[in-house]
Amino acid sequence: MSGRVAPQDVVSALYRAADDRLLPWLDELMIAAGLLRRCACGVMAPADERCDHCGLSDEPEVTSYFEVYRCEPEATFTIPALADGDPPLQV
């Protein structure tokens, strides 16, 4: 075989060559190498992609950093107005 070989091709060849008793060992090897992960649905999925079986991703989908960081304030404090006509300050 000459030229470059994609990691997916090597993984596919290993799974084709392995018999049933070696599959759990091969699964753990691929997880340790960072090539595959065990999805919540129970099948093996690519480490950096969505699961082909259920569509779940290992990475959480975050639309905004600030939505994840803080949604509601932990505490609020009202500071009375210092001069007539000023509104109170809420921190």
mmCIF file of C-alpha atoms in Angstrom:
data_model
loop_
_atom_site.group_PDB
_atom_site.id
_atom_site.type_symbol
_atom_site.label_atom_id
_atom_site.label_comp_id
_atom_site.label_asym_id
_atom_site.label_seq_id
_atom_site.Cartn_x
_atom_site.Cartn_y
_atom_site.Cartn_z
ATOM 1 C CA MET A 1 0.000 0.000 0.000
ATOM 2 C CA SER A 2 1.452 3.358 -0.944
ATOM 3 C CA GLY A 3 0.497 6.933 -0.163
ATOM 4 C CA ARG A 4 -1.351 8.338 2.812
ATOM 5 C CA VAL A 5 -3.955 6.302 4.635
ATOM 6 C CA ALA A 6 -6.851 7.884 6.521
ATOM 7 C CA PRO A 7 -7.296 6.821 10.162
ATOM 8 C CA GLN A 8 -10.870 5.738 9.379
ATOM 9 C CA ASP A 9 -9.538 3.264 6.817
ATOM 10 C CA VAL A 10 -7.156 1.752 9.381
ATOM 11 C CA VAL A 11 -9.950 1.478 11.962
ATOM 12 C CA SER A 12 -12.245 -0.171 9.413
ATOM 13 C CA ALA A 13 -9.546 -2.675 8.451
ATOM 14 C CA LEU A 14 -8.899 -3.529 12.113
ATOM 15 C CA TYR A 15 -12.596 -4.146 12.795
ATOM 16 C CA ARG A 16 -12.904 -6.315 9.671
ATOM 17 C CA ALA A 17 -9.910 -8.413 10.730
ATOM 18 C CA ALA A 18 -10.872 -8.824 14.406
ATOM 19 C CA ASP A 19 -13.022 -11.738 15.507
ATOM 20 C CA ASP A 20 -15.888 -11.315 18.000
ATOM 21 C CA ARG A 21 -13.848 -12.080 21.105
ATOM 22 C CA LEU A 22 -11.413 -9.222 20.332
ATOM 23 C CA LEU A 23 -14.051 -6.546 19.640
ATOM 24 C CA PRO A 24 -14.344 -5.254 23.256
ATOM 25 C CA TRP A 25 -10.539 -4.943 23.430
ATOM 26 C CA LEU A 26 -10.464 -3.143 20.078
ATOM 27 C CA ASP A 27 -13.259 -0.788 21.216
ATOM 28 C CA GLU A 28 -11.273 0.167 24.333
ATOM 29 C CA LEU A 29 -8.126 0.648 22.243
ATOM 30 C CA MET A 30 -9.928 3.025 19.864
ATOM 31 C CA ILE A 31 -11.417 4.981 22.791
ATOM 32 C CA ALA A 32 -7.984 5.284 24.443
ATOM 33 C CA ALA A 33 -6.488 6.455 21.131
ATOM 34 C CA GLY A 34 -9.173 9.149 20.873
ATOM 35 C CA LEU A 35 -10.495 7.876 17.539
ATOM 36 C CA LEU A 36 -13.855 6.583 18.795
ATOM 37 C CA ARG A 37 -16.172 7.113 21.765
ATOM 38 C CA ARG A 38 -19.038 5.148 23.251
ATOM 39 C CA CYS A 39 -22.247 7.070 22.559
ATOM 40 C CA ALA A 40 -25.124 7.259 25.034
ATOM 41 C CA CYS A 41 -27.160 5.011 22.709
ATOM 42 C CA GLY A 42 -24.556 2.247 23.186
ATOM 43 C CA VAL A 43 -22.834 2.191 19.789
ATOM 44 C CA MET A 44 -19.311 3.283 18.918
ATOM 45 C CA ALA A 45 -19.164 6.718 17.275
ATOM 46 C CA PRO A 46 -16.359 8.915 15.897
ATOM 47 C CA ALA A 47 -14.754 10.964 18.667
ATOM 48 C CA ASP A 48 -15.202 14.374 17.041
ATOM 49 C CA GLU A 49 -18.465 13.856 15.141
ATOM 50 C CA ARG A 50 -22.129 13.084 15.678
ATOM 51 C CA CYS A 51 -23.235 9.492 16.205
ATOM 52 C CA ASP A 52 -24.397 7.867 12.960
ATOM 53 C CA HIS A 53 -27.010 5.850 14.865
ATOM 54 C CA CYS A 54 -28.773 8.482 17.021
ATOM 55 C CA GLY A 55 -27.245 11.832 15.971
ATOM 56 C CA LEU A 56 -25.964 12.803 19.425
ATOM 57 C CA SER A 57 -22.719 14.692 19.771
ATOM 58 C CA ASP A 58 -20.188 14.397 22.581
ATOM 59 C CA GLU A 59 -19.853 18.169 22.714
ATOM 60 C CA PRO A 60 -22.683 20.194 24.286
ATOM 61 C CA GLU A 61 -24.319 22.656 21.929
ATOM 62 C CA VAL A 62 -23.781 26.155 23.300
ATOM 63 C CA THR A 63 -25.430 29.036 21.523
ATOM 64 C CA SER A 64 -24.163 31.744 23.864
ATOM 65 C CA TYR A 65 -21.401 31.678 26.449
ATOM 66 C CA PHE A 66 -23.399 33.987 28.711
ATOM 67 C CA GLU A 67 -26.467 31.690 28.702
ATOM 68 C CA VAL A 68 -24.334 28.881 30.039
ATOM 69 C CA TYR A 69 -22.390 31.035 32.477
ATOM 70 C CA ARG A 70 -25.277 32.708 34.287
ATOM 71 C CA CYS A 71 -28.992 32.786 33.606
ATOM 72 C CA GLU A 72 -30.306 34.342 36.829
ATOM 73 C CA PRO A 73 -28.529 36.607 39.319
ATOM 74 C CA GLU A 74 -27.501 34.977 42.589
ATOM 75 C CA ALA A 75 -28.494 38.013 44.635
ATOM 76 C CA THR A 76 -29.658 41.592 44.029
ATOM 77 C CA PHE A 77 -29.205 44.592 46.311
ATOM 78 C CA THR A 78 -31.081 47.888 46.082
ATOM 79 C CA ILE A 79 -29.157 51.043 46.970
ATOM 80 C CA PRO A 80 -31.410 53.989 47.795
ATOM 81 C CA ALA A 81 -31.249 57.158 45.730
ATOM 82 C CA LEU A 82 -28.717 59.725 46.932
ATOM 83 C CA ALA A 83 -30.487 62.822 45.581
ATOM 84 C CA ASP A 84 -34.123 63.750 45.051
ATOM 85 C CA GLY A 85 -35.365 62.594 41.653
ATOM 86 C CA ASP A 86 -32.673 59.923 41.207
ATOM 87 C CA PRO A 87 -33.861 56.347 40.806
ATOM 88 C CA PRO A 88 -32.575 53.684 43.216
ATOM 89 C CA LEU A 89 -29.633 51.612 42.005
ATOM 90 C CA GLN A 90 -30.015 47.845 41.809
ATOM 91 C CA VAL A 91 -26.833 45.757 41.874
#
